[in-house]
Amino acid sequence: MKPQRSSSLQILLVTLGAFALAALFPVATLAEVPSTVDALPSWNDGAAKQAIVDFVKATTDKSSPDFVPPEERIATFDQDGTLWVEHPMYSQVVYALDRVPAVVKAKPELANVEPFKTVLSGDREAMAKLTTHDLEKILFATLTGMTVDTFAAEAKKWTEEATDSRWKRSYTELTYQPMQEVLGYLRANGFKTYIVTGGGQDFVRVYSERVYGIPPEQVVGTAGGTTYSYGQDGKPILTKDPKLLLNDNDAGKPEGIHLMIGRRPIAAFGNTPGDQQMLEYTGAGDGLRLKMLVLHDDAKREYAYGPAEGLPDTKVGAFTQDLYDEAKKDGWVVISMKNDWKRIFVFESAP
Amino acid sequence: MKPQRSSSLQILLVTLGAFALAALFPVATLAEVPSTVDALPSWNDGAAKQAIVDFVKATTDKSSPDFVPPEERIATFDQDGTLWVEHPMYSQVVYALDRVPAVVKAKPELANVEPFKTVLSGDREAMAKLTTHDLEKILFATLTGMTVDTFAAEAKKWTEEATDSRWKRSYTELTYQPMQEVLGYLRANGFKTYIVTGGGQDFVRVYSERVYGIPPEQVVGTAGGTTYSYGQDGKPILTKDPKLLLNDNDAGKPEGIHLMIGRRPIAAFGNTPGDQQMLEYTGAGDGLRLKMLVLHDDAKREYAYGPAEGLPDTKVGAFTQDLYDEAKKDGWVVISMKNDWKRIFVFESAP
């Protein structure tokens, strides 16, 4: 678990840094932090970094016309492709596929039933052809039907053990260091940071505090219902149902934000059309707002995909030209991974 | 244990709270209060007060075997009858009835349609005979169909203007001072306090911060869906749908806690069988837990109703004998308003 520790260590350092900063300079006077302290060392100087710093200064300086009281400083972040790597496939889908053998072991009759048969075969070419409906079957089978405690234990174990095939590191190490710095910088300035993800709420909550310093109650995600009942020992249990309560994508993001937070964010970060409505909703409030999109244009250090701006068109996490055009039109800031980030991961050499 | 769903009447209710108590009893000051100062001055010495103090000491003293890290100090409170007055009728029902004229003004064709016709007549005897189905119609008509911003503005105005008929005071002044002290005491000791109410989540969030010092994102309640769309000016709007997502009563309370918080509380407070599952779920976790129920046995200073222990049986907020027996069996602490509280409201003379 050595690599994982270094990731947690970095997060801890960022968090501690934030606390230290907050202790030295109470929120109300953070605007007075000496300009020599760079809260975003993994960012190159440029429009994106400047937009973040300017926004934080304007919303936290009491003498600023754009001052926002601390309780209204809500910032929301998409996860996949915004806070961590989403290629070649969303981590949660890998988790679901990895769980199939255990599901079939518990229900042997599934071994010869599609799509479980194909997943068990390990035939990657056949697996790539699975339909959305097939994938839904796998997700329901692996993410529902157990108690919330059992699910959390299984998901926790997986996130601690599974490794990405390219970097040979835990998925939870593949968070973007520049975005970790934004999370820490915002929190040090009195912001409450939320993850608002299309991924499973229960899944992300398992590691959000360790990986991002974001507690489970600040994770909004795609959520299913649960049923309260009593186990054989008479103890209350909550069981995960195959019933969708919130599809936290597209219009579901502002709807989920209203349901779970009940306040409109003043800053929002995403990377696909699934985040568009969240950014629009954020921007539609009164006062200064920060809306940012991460563009994956760095094939060497991470991945390059669009199809915006002639980047390769991929199935996972598309940044469409329409989204790019809306961003330009509405003054949303597009972050170029290639040009704006000095480093992508904490395990790269420090900038 | 055969938990029963509450009536639809109970499902959709809520209310307000007392006025800016935070100003009288600021949390920041509490945190600095020497341990010799009584954080619960409106409580008489006795088993209930002692249970609270002992629990807080045991879970916050690092040398205690029952120590709980701050991030896991989650305390949940029912609202109606636990934090504020629920008799003779839940405040949110009063709000819904008060809104009927405005609804009919916007849709004049409703004037001769039941149940709106009866409500408009003002005939209290006829109104008392309205069925649950009638009430649902009124609640849907007054709580859905508008944008979330319009609803919040209407509800805010009402909570600032409407007054209770017995005390001639704003509903938000009718919070229980001893419970406000518990909220402040817990927060001063690192607890995160939540309202978990059968009332409407959007309704309670309008005043929760002002009245209880509890921000909107820490209110879990009965919640409907919303739909994201664009207004005539092209601006994004969220509209409240007549579609129930969470019935936050009975089994819905632990289900809602999992959905909205994602952690099991270590302390829970209620007053009816609608809170029973929340207290059971709280108690089923490992480690020390605090489970408390408020018994309304003070006809002089507030109201007296059970039917537990021979108190009058009323329709609103029943404390059943079954609940009383379970409390005694499982070591839940029953708070006697008459014996445990020196004063009920902040506007009574200070103890």
XYZ file of C-alpha atoms in Angstrom, chain A residues 13-300:
288
model
C -0.537 17.799 3.655
C -2.919 19.809 1.529
C -5.552 19.571 4.228
C -3.144 20.449 6.997
C -1.854 23.298 4.902
C -5.357 24.565 4.583
C -5.937 24.301 8.307
C -2.651 26.017 9.068
C -3.552 28.783 6.670
C -6.987 29.123 8.233
C -5.469 29.268 11.698
C -2.996 31.946 10.736
C -5.445 33.987 8.776
C -9.071 33.680 9.846
C -11.475 33.373 6.942
C -12.668 36.942 7.234
C -9.177 38.266 6.672
C -7.847 35.694 4.223
C -7.748 38.378 1.592
C -4.748 39.609 3.515
C -2.699 36.449 2.905
C 0.661 37.551 1.526
C 0.755 37.139 -2.230
C 4.012 35.202 -1.873
C 2.065 32.149 -0.678
C 1.020 30.134 -3.730
C -1.949 27.927 -2.870
C -1.918 26.459 -6.380
C 1.715 25.424 -6.998
C 0.833 22.753 -9.589
C -0.777 25.357 -11.851
C 1.078 27.298 -14.513
C 0.449 31.023 -14.502
C -2.326 31.780 -16.960
C -5.972 32.642 -17.373
C -7.293 29.527 -15.630
C -5.215 29.900 -12.475
C -5.878 33.631 -12.433
C -9.640 33.058 -12.711
C -9.600 30.878 -9.593
C -7.475 33.264 -7.532
C -9.457 36.321 -8.624
C -12.766 34.602 -7.822
C -11.662 33.566 -4.349
C -10.319 37.029 -3.576
C -13.473 38.755 -4.818
C -15.884 36.527 -2.907
C -13.996 36.455 0.411
C -12.828 40.055 0.753
C -15.397 41.845 2.907
C -14.738 45.125 1.139
C -15.409 43.551 -2.261
C -18.761 44.200 -3.980
C -18.790 40.452 -4.778
C -18.330 39.327 -1.156
C -20.244 36.129 -0.302
C -20.940 35.132 3.324
C -19.155 31.885 4.286
C -22.347 29.820 4.611
C -23.166 30.477 0.955
C -19.731 29.506 -0.352
C -20.737 26.232 -1.972
C -18.457 24.720 -4.630
C -19.424 21.585 -6.563
C -17.096 19.235 -8.456
C -17.862 16.501 -10.920
C -15.569 13.550 -10.195
C -14.780 11.363 -13.238
C -12.511 13.314 -15.579
C -12.656 16.405 -13.354
C -11.027 15.212 -10.131
C -9.537 11.907 -11.289
C -8.828 9.769 -14.334
C -11.861 8.334 -16.150
C -10.079 6.543 -19.020
C -10.055 3.948 -20.364
C -13.176 3.248 -18.261
C -14.907 4.741 -15.176
C -13.489 3.101 -12.051
C -16.930 2.142 -10.808
C -17.589 0.136 -13.981
C -14.299 -1.687 -13.428
C -15.464 -2.355 -9.869
C -18.777 -3.756 -11.099
C -17.041 -6.043 -13.610
C -14.552 -7.168 -10.949
C -17.461 -8.071 -8.653
C -19.164 -10.357 -11.168
C -17.337 -13.558 -10.099
C -18.431 -13.014 -6.475
C -22.013 -12.351 -7.582
C -22.049 -15.537 -9.665
C -20.534 -17.508 -6.800
C -23.460 -16.431 -4.636
C -25.944 -17.136 -7.440
C -24.434 -19.949 -9.562
C -27.423 -19.945 -11.907
C -26.083 -16.702 -13.407
C -22.942 -18.383 -14.785
C -24.631 -19.299 -18.046
C -26.781 -16.193 -18.303
C -25.737 -13.147 -20.325
C -24.190 -10.719 -19.754
C -22.553 -12.467 -16.785
C -21.300 -15.321 -19.000
C -19.396 -12.883 -21.223
C -17.859 -11.042 -18.270
C -16.755 -14.334 -16.708
C -15.128 -15.354 -20.013
C -12.702 -12.463 -19.695
C -12.979 -11.926 -23.458
C -12.317 -8.197 -23.678
C -13.472 -7.935 -27.265
C -16.830 -9.487 -26.399
C -17.085 -7.352 -23.261
C -16.528 -4.200 -25.301
C -19.663 -5.085 -27.255
C -21.930 -5.271 -24.206
C -24.938 -3.001 -24.540
C -26.045 -0.320 -22.096
C -28.813 -2.671 -21.004
C -26.224 -5.401 -20.316
C -24.208 -2.945 -18.278
C -27.279 -1.951 -16.271
C -27.872 -5.599 -15.408
C -24.313 -5.888 -14.160
C -24.550 -2.661 -12.177
C -27.813 -3.674 -10.493
C -26.419 -7.124 -9.668
C -23.215 -5.776 -8.176
C -24.442 -2.569 -6.545
C -27.803 -3.611 -5.054
C -29.338 -6.426 -3.058
C -26.915 -6.247 -0.127
C -26.968 -4.171 3.059
C -25.386 -0.736 2.850
C -22.731 -1.898 5.333
C -21.796 -4.947 3.257
C -21.589 -2.844 0.121
C -19.393 -0.255 1.825
C -17.021 -2.946 3.111
C -16.702 -4.565 -0.342
C -16.173 -1.262 -2.138
C -13.636 -0.105 0.460
C -11.617 -3.293 0.055
C -11.620 -2.905 -3.737
C -10.536 0.719 -3.733
C -7.645 -0.214 -1.449
C -6.479 -3.126 -3.590
C -7.383 -2.601 -7.264
C -4.830 -0.952 -9.527
C -4.990 0.895 -12.814
C -3.299 -0.947 -15.700
C -1.318 2.007 -17.069
C 0.163 3.536 -13.945
C 0.060 0.366 -11.842
C -1.288 2.411 -8.990
C -4.421 2.459 -6.908
C -7.293 4.290 -8.633
C -7.491 6.586 -5.647
C -3.966 7.797 -6.416
C -5.033 8.965 -9.833
C -6.572 12.206 -8.670
C -5.426 15.424 -10.302
C -3.053 17.260 -7.999
C -4.007 20.700 -9.382
C -7.657 19.999 -8.531
C -6.719 18.741 -5.061
C -5.054 22.118 -4.595
C -8.242 23.901 -5.701
C -10.265 21.878 -3.155
C -7.831 22.791 -0.386
C -7.598 26.429 -1.441
C -11.372 26.832 -1.491
C -11.800 25.142 1.892
C -9.063 27.327 3.395
C -11.182 30.259 2.237
C -14.355 29.103 3.924
C -15.889 27.205 1.038
C -17.764 23.949 1.522
C -16.649 21.559 -1.236
C -19.018 18.963 -2.668
C -18.615 16.154 -5.169
C -21.590 16.037 -7.554
C -21.031 12.921 -9.619
C -22.886 10.745 -12.098
C -21.201 7.877 -10.264
C -22.862 5.975 -7.451
C -23.277 8.072 -4.321
C -22.699 5.114 -2.009
C -19.574 4.114 -3.958
C -17.874 7.501 -3.886
C -18.746 8.080 -0.220
C -16.610 5.070 0.695
C -13.343 6.874 -0.123
C -14.227 10.574 -0.553
C -13.002 11.646 2.876
C -9.684 9.792 2.616
C -9.020 10.776 -0.997
C -10.405 14.309 -1.248
C -11.033 15.386 2.322
C -14.731 15.503 1.403
C -16.997 13.811 3.977
C -19.722 11.392 2.832
C -22.469 13.925 3.562
C -20.894 16.214 0.945
C -21.088 13.659 -1.853
C -24.097 13.902 -4.172
C -24.308 11.121 -6.725
C -26.558 8.780 -8.587
C -28.584 7.193 -5.811
C -30.895 4.272 -5.380
C -33.481 3.615 -2.723
C -32.932 1.527 0.375
C -35.331 -0.531 2.460
C -35.292 -0.597 6.237
C -35.979 -3.975 7.811
C -34.782 -6.249 10.609
C -32.121 -8.951 10.231
C -32.344 -12.468 11.631
C -30.855 -11.198 14.869
C -33.597 -8.559 15.069
C -31.138 -5.758 14.344
C -32.190 -3.007 11.922
C -30.627 -3.180 8.467
C -30.768 -1.054 5.333
C -30.763 -2.951 2.048
C -29.835 -1.386 -1.296
C -32.746 -1.573 -3.751
C -32.524 -1.783 -7.564
C -34.640 1.369 -7.688
C -33.230 4.626 -9.036
C -34.036 7.722 -6.953
C -31.651 10.190 -8.589
C -29.800 9.965 -11.902
C -27.168 12.535 -11.095
C -26.214 13.455 -14.658
C -27.264 16.325 -16.926
C -30.443 17.958 -15.530
C -30.142 15.501 -12.637
C -27.145 17.446 -11.315
C -28.982 20.681 -10.435
C -31.942 18.559 -9.287
C -29.601 16.529 -7.067
C -27.949 19.683 -5.744
C -31.347 21.059 -4.728
C -32.344 17.763 -3.100
C -29.131 17.139 -1.187
C -27.703 20.605 -0.539
C -30.612 22.991 -0.959
C -28.391 25.902 -1.982
C -27.182 27.049 -5.382
C -23.392 26.669 -5.780
C -21.297 29.741 -6.554
C -18.546 27.688 -8.186
C -18.809 24.537 -10.296
C -16.297 22.323 -12.092
C -16.912 19.671 -14.747
C -15.621 18.222 -18.000
C -18.529 16.879 -20.100
C -22.049 17.790 -21.299
C -23.249 15.830 -18.232
C -22.005 18.804 -16.190
C -23.460 21.487 -18.442
C -26.700 22.010 -16.506
C -24.799 22.176 -13.209
C -22.638 24.975 -14.604
C -25.651 26.750 -16.112
C -27.548 26.525 -12.821
C -24.524 27.801 -10.915
C -24.148 30.673 -13.352
C -27.825 31.656 -13.174
C -27.570 32.875 -9.577
C -26.975 36.493 -8.670
C -23.426 37.698 -8.131
C -20.011 36.513 -9.199
C -19.791 32.847 -10.236
C -16.933 30.561 -11.263
C -17.604 27.939 -13.944
C -14.752 25.746 -15.148
C -14.323 22.779 -17.478
C -11.330 20.437 -17.687
C -10.198 19.695 -21.258
C -8.230 16.475 -21.648
C -5.626 17.526 -24.210
C -2.565 15.845 -22.788
C -2.016 12.454 -24.450
C 1.468 12.194 -23.016
